Amino acid sequence: MGEDEELVPVEVVGVRQHLVDEEIVVLLLDPASELFVPIVIGPSEGSAIASAQAGIVPRRPMTHDLLCDVITAVGASLRRVEITSLEHGVFHAALVLGSGGRVDSRASDAIAVAVRVGCPVLCSAEVVAIAGVEASSGPAEQEVERFREFLEQVTPEDFDTGHDQGPEGR
């Protein structure tokens, strides 16, 4: 992503499963434009984001926890996460380290790490313009509140796909 690319701060509103098509999405909100950016994610990533937002700490580190621990162990820090582009329906992201180094990432993984360390999530203004869905006043605020209520009640088991990943895959 070029230095001249405009980035806007977004709020990670939460994770939701669509009842009709059973897709799991994470919603980002650009408060300035009042646009939601929905990103379709997998059940594991959905569980990782929702459990971190709910403050659930696993008994053993999950993949995103492990990445956070590695970043800390090597003396680095995570400055921010950037959602950089949308190419052929796939969101691309980068972890921006305190040193300025950049690590290419899937958007869902980057968001899962960001909510764990509490760093800002920024999104390309172009991505917001392309993928953003209007958040009208009233119903959108109610929707945001329902997402927050959902986050307070969600558990990692809510995202279980029914596929046994074995004892090491959980």
Tab-separated table of C-alpha atoms in Angstrom, residues 3-166:
chain	number	residue	atom	x	y	z
A	3	GLU	CA	2.059	6.133	1.503
A	4	ASP	CA	-0.399	8.352	-0.412
A	5	GLU	CA	-3.294	5.904	0.069
A	6	GLU	CA	-5.865	7.358	2.462
A	7	LEU	CA	-6.661	5.200	5.472
A	8	VAL	CA	-9.639	5.742	7.756
A	9	PRO	CA	-10.070	4.417	11.293
A	10	VAL	CA	-12.777	1.774	11.621
A	11	GLU	CA	-14.442	0.170	14.604
A	12	VAL	CA	-14.636	-3.613	14.797
A	13	VAL	CA	-18.351	-3.814	15.562
A	14	GLY	CA	-18.501	-7.575	15.886
A	15	VAL	CA	-19.167	-10.933	14.333
A	16	ARG	CA	-22.489	-12.148	13.031
A	17	GLN	CA	-23.750	-15.301	11.337
A	18	HIS	CA	-26.312	-14.781	8.607
A	19	LEU	CA	-29.216	-17.121	9.174
A	20	VAL	CA	-30.103	-17.534	5.503
A	21	ASP	CA	-26.752	-18.407	3.963
A	22	GLU	CA	-24.939	-19.256	7.214
A	23	GLU	CA	-21.991	-17.040	6.272
A	24	ILE	CA	-20.078	-15.513	9.134
A	25	VAL	CA	-19.113	-11.865	8.769
A	26	VAL	CA	-17.129	-9.386	10.792
A	27	LEU	CA	-18.468	-5.855	10.547
A	28	LEU	CA	-16.226	-2.824	10.463
A	29	LEU	CA	-17.794	0.605	10.877
A	30	ASP	CA	-16.378	3.808	9.433
A	31	PRO	CA	-18.068	6.308	11.753
A	32	ALA	CA	-17.198	9.288	9.534
A	33	SER	CA	-19.004	7.952	6.467
A	34	GLU	CA	-21.491	5.842	8.461
A	35	LEU	CA	-20.657	2.854	6.282
A	36	PHE	CA	-20.339	-0.747	7.452
A	37	VAL	CA	-17.744	-2.909	5.720
A	38	PRO	CA	-18.857	-6.558	5.989
A	39	ILE	CA	-16.085	-9.132	5.555
A	40	VAL	CA	-17.009	-12.795	5.140
A	41	ILE	CA	-14.787	-14.896	7.390
A	42	GLY	CA	-14.427	-18.507	8.452
A	43	PRO	CA	-15.868	-19.974	11.651
A	44	SER	CA	-12.459	-20.227	13.339
A	45	GLU	CA	-11.676	-16.584	12.679
A	46	GLY	CA	-15.190	-15.592	13.750
A	47	SER	CA	-14.722	-17.441	17.008
A	48	ALA	CA	-11.278	-15.879	17.504
A	49	ILE	CA	-12.575	-12.340	16.992
A	50	ALA	CA	-15.761	-12.769	19.034
A	51	SER	CA	-14.045	-14.491	21.953
A	52	ALA	CA	-11.310	-11.820	22.096
A	53	GLN	CA	-13.922	-9.035	22.048
A	54	ALA	CA	-15.791	-10.812	24.828
A	55	GLY	CA	-12.593	-11.054	26.891
A	56	ILE	CA	-12.490	-14.850	26.805
A	57	VAL	CA	-8.972	-16.164	27.406
A	58	PRO	CA	-8.378	-19.741	26.221
A	59	ARG	CA	-6.611	-22.235	28.485
A	60	ARG	CA	-3.892	-22.647	25.859
A	61	PRO	CA	-2.888	-20.065	23.237
A	62	MET	CA	-4.817	-20.223	19.994
A	63	THR	CA	-3.109	-19.302	16.712
A	64	HIS	CA	-3.790	-15.569	16.989
A	65	ASP	CA	-2.664	-15.557	20.635
A	66	LEU	CA	0.505	-17.346	19.569
A	67	LEU	CA	1.229	-14.704	16.934
A	68	CYS	CA	0.757	-11.943	19.524
A	69	ASP	CA	3.102	-13.779	21.893
A	70	VAL	CA	5.752	-14.164	19.158
A	71	ILE	CA	5.575	-10.459	18.291
A	72	THR	CA	6.122	-9.619	21.962
A	73	ALA	CA	8.845	-12.263	22.464
A	74	VAL	CA	10.988	-10.829	19.666
A	75	GLY	CA	10.709	-7.365	21.184
A	76	ALA	CA	8.355	-5.986	18.561
A	77	SER	CA	4.981	-4.310	18.877
A	78	LEU	CA	1.938	-4.027	16.681
A	79	ARG	CA	1.274	-0.393	15.789
A	80	ARG	CA	-1.883	-0.965	13.736
A	81	VAL	CA	-3.711	-3.197	11.291
A	82	GLU	CA	-4.545	-1.941	7.813
A	83	ILE	CA	-7.220	-3.354	5.508
A	84	THR	CA	-5.419	-2.432	2.315
A	85	SER	CA	-7.397	-3.691	-0.657
A	86	LEU	CA	-10.272	-5.729	-2.026
A	87	GLU	CA	-9.231	-7.902	-4.944
A	88	HIS	CA	-11.638	-10.336	-6.621
A	89	GLY	CA	-13.820	-10.374	-3.522
A	90	VAL	CA	-10.893	-11.018	-1.145
A	91	PHE	CA	-9.890	-8.465	1.494
A	92	HIS	CA	-6.143	-8.004	1.971
A	93	ALA	CA	-4.524	-6.611	5.086
A	94	ALA	CA	-1.197	-5.863	6.712
A	95	LEU	CA	0.080	-5.925	10.252
A	96	VAL	CA	2.165	-2.780	10.757
A	97	LEU	CA	4.829	-3.297	13.395
A	98	GLY	CA	6.239	-0.627	15.672
A	99	SER	CA	9.450	-0.700	13.636
A	100	GLY	CA	7.488	0.163	10.491
A	101	GLY	CA	7.810	-3.364	9.137
A	102	ARG	CA	4.755	-4.757	7.382
A	103	VAL	CA	3.448	-8.321	7.407
A	104	ASP	CA	0.950	-9.383	4.729
A	105	SER	CA	-2.168	-10.946	6.248
A	106	ARG	CA	-5.694	-12.086	5.594
A	107	ALA	CA	-8.082	-9.420	6.866
A	108	SER	CA	-9.777	-11.829	9.281
A	109	ASP	CA	-6.482	-12.856	10.887
A	110	ALA	CA	-5.294	-9.250	11.125
A	111	ILE	CA	-8.537	-8.231	12.832
A	112	ALA	CA	-8.303	-11.180	15.254
A	113	VAL	CA	-4.789	-10.046	16.234
A	114	ALA	CA	-5.827	-6.379	16.488
A	115	VAL	CA	-8.667	-7.076	18.924
A	116	ARG	CA	-6.248	-9.077	21.092
A	117	VAL	CA	-3.654	-6.320	21.393
A	118	GLY	CA	-6.079	-3.407	21.250
A	119	CYS	CA	-4.385	-1.665	18.349
A	120	PRO	CA	-6.198	0.529	15.818
A	121	VAL	CA	-7.736	-0.958	12.684
A	122	LEU	CA	-7.557	1.280	9.634
A	123	CYS	CA	-9.182	0.647	6.282
A	124	SER	CA	-8.409	1.986	2.849
A	125	ALA	CA	-10.915	4.725	2.024
A	126	GLU	CA	-11.268	3.119	-1.397
A	127	VAL	CA	-12.229	-0.220	0.195
A	128	VAL	CA	-14.812	1.541	2.378
A	129	ALA	CA	-16.233	3.271	-0.713
A	130	ILE	CA	-16.396	0.021	-2.709
A	131	ALA	CA	-17.526	-2.451	-0.051
A	132	GLY	CA	-19.279	-0.144	2.407
A	133	VAL	CA	-22.950	-0.574	3.142
A	134	GLU	CA	-24.890	2.449	4.319
A	135	ALA	CA	-25.621	2.589	8.014
A	136	SER	CA	-28.810	4.577	8.306
A	137	SER	CA	-29.499	6.280	11.600
A	138	GLY	CA	-31.869	4.430	13.866
A	139	PRO	CA	-31.917	0.875	12.517
A	140	ALA	CA	-28.103	0.843	12.182
A	141	GLU	CA	-27.697	1.981	15.751
A	142	GLN	CA	-30.085	-0.764	16.807
A	143	GLU	CA	-28.092	-3.230	14.721
A	144	VAL	CA	-24.840	-2.132	16.368
A	145	GLU	CA	-26.438	-2.574	19.772
A	146	ARG	CA	-27.649	-6.071	18.800
A	147	PHE	CA	-24.083	-6.930	17.708
A	148	ARG	CA	-22.732	-5.728	21.041
A	149	GLU	CA	-25.337	-7.816	22.888
A	150	PHE	CA	-24.399	-10.781	20.708
A	151	LEU	CA	-20.724	-10.338	21.629
A	152	GLU	CA	-21.570	-10.356	25.317
A	153	GLN	CA	-23.290	-13.723	24.970
A	154	VAL	CA	-21.249	-15.503	22.287
A	155	THR	CA	-18.910	-18.363	23.088
A	156	PRO	CA	-16.344	-20.075	20.845
A	157	GLU	CA	-18.627	-23.123	20.731
A	158	ASP	CA	-21.234	-21.037	18.886
A	159	PHE	CA	-18.955	-21.179	15.835
A	160	ASP	CA	-18.355	-24.932	15.949
A	161	THR	CA	-18.788	-26.223	12.413
A	162	GLY	CA	-19.375	-29.793	13.522
A	163	HIS	CA	-16.149	-30.918	11.880
A	164	ASP	CA	-13.832	-32.597	14.357
A	165	GLN	CA	-10.431	-30.997	13.981
A	166	GLY	CA	-8.803	-33.369	16.463
